[in-house]
Short mmCIF file of C-alpha atoms in Angstrom, two decimals:
data_model
loop_
_atom_site.label_atom_id
_atom_site.label_comp_id
_atom_site.label_asym_id
_atom_site.label_seq_id
_atom_site.Cartn_x
_atom_site.Cartn_y
_atom_site.Cartn_z
CA MET A 1 99.63 -106.75 -24.38
CA LEU A 2 102.43 -109.09 -23.50
CA PHE A 3 105.63 -109.64 -25.55
CA ARG A 4 108.03 -112.45 -24.71
CA SER A 5 109.75 -112.26 -28.11
CA GLN A 6 113.19 -112.95 -26.48
CA TYR A 7 111.94 -116.49 -25.70
CA CYS A 8 111.20 -117.02 -29.41
CA GLY A 9 114.66 -115.72 -30.53
CA LEU A 10 113.53 -112.26 -31.35
CA ALA A 11 114.51 -108.79 -30.07
CA ILE A 12 111.65 -106.59 -29.38
CA ASP A 13 112.66 -104.36 -32.29
CA ASP A 14 112.44 -107.21 -34.83
CA PRO A 15 110.54 -105.86 -37.92
CA SER A 16 108.13 -108.82 -37.69
CA LEU A 17 106.62 -107.23 -34.61
CA ALA A 18 106.16 -103.70 -36.03
CA ASN A 19 102.47 -104.07 -36.87
CA ILE A 20 101.71 -105.26 -33.47
CA PHE A 21 103.30 -102.26 -31.81
CA ALA A 22 101.65 -99.98 -34.27
CA LEU A 23 98.24 -101.35 -33.39
CA ALA A 24 99.01 -101.04 -29.67
CA ALA A 25 99.89 -97.41 -30.19
CA GLU A 26 96.86 -96.75 -32.25
CA HIS A 27 94.54 -98.03 -29.66
CA ASP A 28 96.55 -96.75 -26.59
CA VAL A 29 96.96 -100.40 -25.30
CA PRO A 30 99.92 -100.64 -22.72
CA VAL A 31 102.51 -103.13 -23.63
CA LEU A 32 104.48 -105.26 -21.16
CA VAL A 33 108.01 -106.32 -22.65
CA HIS A 34 109.78 -109.27 -21.15
CA SER A 35 113.42 -108.12 -20.91
CA HIS A 36 115.46 -110.74 -19.12
CA GLY A 37 119.18 -111.25 -18.78
CA THR A 38 118.54 -114.19 -16.39
CA GLY A 39 115.86 -116.72 -15.84
CA ARG A 40 114.38 -119.75 -17.64
CA SER A 41 115.26 -120.09 -21.16
CA THR A 42 114.08 -121.95 -24.30
CA GLU A 43 116.29 -123.21 -27.11
CA ARG A 44 115.90 -119.91 -28.89
CA PHE A 45 116.37 -117.63 -25.93
CA ARG A 46 119.18 -115.35 -25.97
CA ILE A 47 120.35 -112.95 -23.31
CA GLY A 48 121.31 -110.10 -25.57
CA LEU A 49 117.82 -110.16 -27.19
CA GLY A 50 116.43 -108.95 -23.87
CA ASN A 51 118.59 -105.93 -23.53
CA PRO A 52 116.20 -103.09 -23.09
CA ILE A 53 118.17 -101.04 -25.61
CA HIS A 54 116.23 -102.86 -28.26
CA ILE A 55 113.03 -101.12 -26.95
CA GLU A 56 114.24 -97.77 -28.07
CA GLU A 57 113.55 -98.22 -31.88
CA VAL A 58 109.94 -99.19 -31.02
CA LEU A 59 109.51 -95.97 -29.04
CA VAL A 60 111.11 -93.94 -31.72
CA GLN A 61 108.46 -95.27 -34.17
CA HIS A 62 105.74 -94.90 -31.45
CA PRO A 63 106.73 -92.10 -28.99
CA ASP A 64 103.38 -92.28 -27.05
CA LEU A 65 103.35 -95.99 -26.61
CA ARG A 66 102.86 -96.83 -22.87
CA LEU A 67 105.35 -99.67 -22.29
CA TYR A 68 106.46 -101.38 -19.06
CA VAL A 69 109.53 -103.47 -18.85
CA GLU A 70 109.23 -106.74 -17.03
CA ASP A 71 111.72 -107.01 -13.97
CA ALA A 72 112.77 -103.39 -14.66
CA GLY A 73 115.16 -104.50 -17.30
CA PHE A 74 117.32 -106.47 -14.78
CA PRO A 75 120.26 -106.93 -15.16
CA PHE A 76 120.69 -104.25 -17.65
CA LEU A 77 120.70 -101.20 -15.33
CA GLU A 78 122.51 -98.53 -17.40
CA GLU A 79 120.34 -99.31 -20.49
CA THR A 80 117.19 -99.33 -18.33
CA VAL A 81 118.05 -96.05 -16.81
CA ALA A 82 118.93 -94.48 -20.06
CA LEU A 83 115.68 -95.74 -21.67
CA MET A 84 113.44 -94.44 -18.82
CA TYR A 85 115.27 -91.05 -18.72
CA ASN A 86 114.45 -90.56 -22.35
CA TYR A 87 111.05 -92.01 -22.60
CA PRO A 88 108.82 -90.92 -19.70
CA ASN A 89 106.02 -93.44 -20.83
CA VAL A 90 108.36 -96.19 -20.01
CA TYR A 91 107.88 -97.89 -16.52
CA GLY A 92 109.52 -100.88 -14.80
CA ASP A 93 107.71 -103.81 -13.28
CA LEU A 94 109.26 -105.58 -10.31
CA ALA A 95 107.63 -108.83 -10.96
CA ASN A 96 110.07 -111.51 -10.19
CA LEU A 97 113.13 -109.64 -8.74
CA GLY A 98 111.92 -109.63 -5.14
CA TRP A 99 111.88 -113.41 -4.87
CA MET A 100 114.09 -114.72 -7.70
CA SER A 101 117.15 -112.78 -7.00
CA PRO A 102 119.14 -112.84 -3.73
CA ARG A 103 117.83 -110.00 -1.58
CA PRO A 104 121.02 -107.93 -1.61
CA VAL A 105 121.05 -108.15 -5.49
CA PHE A 106 117.36 -107.00 -5.60
CA TYR A 107 117.96 -104.15 -3.24
CA LYS A 108 121.01 -102.96 -4.98
CA TYR A 109 119.05 -102.85 -8.28
CA LEU A 110 115.95 -101.27 -6.84
CA ARG A 111 117.99 -98.65 -4.82
CA ALA A 112 119.94 -97.67 -7.97
CA LEU A 113 116.65 -97.10 -10.00
CA VAL A 114 115.35 -95.11 -7.07
CA GLU A 115 118.46 -93.15 -6.63
CA HIS A 116 118.29 -92.36 -10.43
CA GLY A 117 114.95 -90.74 -9.62
CA LEU A 118 112.79 -93.50 -11.27
CA GLY A 119 110.97 -94.63 -8.22
CA ASP A 120 107.70 -93.11 -9.38
CA ARG A 121 107.92 -95.23 -12.49
CA LEU A 122 108.16 -98.70 -10.73
CA PHE A 123 105.27 -100.86 -9.87
CA PHE A 124 104.66 -104.28 -8.47
CA GLY A 125 103.58 -107.20 -10.58
CA THR A 126 103.29 -110.69 -9.83
CA ASP A 127 103.86 -112.64 -13.12
CA GLN A 128 103.05 -115.65 -11.06
CA MET A 129 100.56 -117.96 -12.81
CA GLN A 130 103.03 -120.83 -12.19
CA TRP A 131 104.24 -120.11 -8.72
CA PRO A 132 101.57 -118.06 -6.81
CA GLU A 133 103.15 -119.12 -3.57
CA VAL A 134 106.09 -116.78 -4.06
CA ILE A 135 103.89 -113.51 -4.30
CA ASP A 136 103.96 -113.18 -0.54
CA GLU A 137 107.79 -113.36 -0.64
CA ALA A 138 107.88 -110.71 -3.46
CA VAL A 139 105.53 -108.32 -1.42
CA GLU A 140 107.81 -108.76 1.72
CA ALA A 141 110.89 -107.93 -0.20
CA ILE A 142 109.40 -104.56 -1.16
CA GLN A 143 107.74 -104.05 2.26
CA SER A 144 111.31 -104.71 3.99
CA ALA A 145 113.26 -102.36 1.80
CA ASP A 146 114.26 -99.82 4.56
CA PHE A 147 115.58 -97.36 1.96
CA LEU A 148 112.15 -96.87 0.54
CA THR A 149 109.75 -94.29 2.09
CA LEU A 150 106.12 -95.39 2.70
CA GLU A 151 105.15 -93.09 -0.18
CA GLN A 152 107.51 -94.96 -2.55
CA LYS A 153 106.11 -98.30 -1.38
CA ALA A 154 102.53 -97.10 -1.97
CA GLY A 155 103.70 -95.93 -5.39
CA ILE A 156 105.17 -99.36 -6.17
CA PHE A 157 102.13 -101.16 -4.87
CA TYR A 158 99.40 -99.06 -6.55
CA ASN A 159 99.83 -95.38 -7.34
CA ASN A 160 102.48 -95.71 -10.08
CA ALA A 161 100.52 -98.36 -11.87
CA ALA A 162 97.27 -96.39 -11.57
CA ARG A 163 98.93 -93.37 -13.20
CA PHE A 164 100.44 -95.60 -15.90
CA LEU A 165 97.02 -97.20 -16.59
CA ARG A 166 95.38 -93.81 -16.47
CA LEU A 167 92.82 -94.95 -14.03
CA SER A 168 90.10 -92.43 -13.24
CA ASP A 169 89.70 -90.85 -9.83
CA GLU A 170 86.49 -92.89 -9.66
CA GLU A 171 88.29 -96.14 -10.41
CA ILE A 172 90.87 -95.42 -7.76
CA ALA A 173 88.35 -94.37 -5.16
CA ARG A 174 86.42 -97.71 -5.92
CA HIS A 175 89.57 -99.78 -5.54
CA HIS A 176 90.37 -98.11 -2.24
CA SER A 177 87.01 -98.63 -0.86
CA ASN A 178 87.15 -102.22 -1.74
CA THR A 179 90.36 -102.62 0.26
CA GLY A 180 89.85 -100.11 2.98
CA ARG A 181 93.25 -98.49 1.89
CA LYS A 182 94.21 -94.90 1.02
CA SER A 183 96.68 -93.87 -1.71
#
């Protein structure tokens, strides 16, 4: 399930969205929350509405909700770290940061999340229906991050998402047999 409420002028904790989160929690459907401090905007888009701190109230109401934050909450590092520390079912997606942000900015943010011990809760996403040509650049940005271990990169590219999505051992084996890769 995808929420882009910020683009509609709503924070993620807006009461009008409560029933949707309740339904996702009831049926154990993972939820993607767009949380942007930068990027394209609409007339109703407001930076503050994307602050990940708004996610906490949703998680208080639905503590088992599996939720991942688009762009790992960039640029709201402190709020993202606090949220992820307190809610182990919150992950961060690295969708656009690797190609949209200048490389040093991306690496500073990614390194900070990893240094806070959150590297096992980050995963790669493309979010690129409009600009598929930047996917290679986003992959390369993570591959070139010399501060990440091979294990951390494997986590970002597959293993962390597999755990978040609760893929079975059989599904994981099937994915790896289709790619020839090992986790």
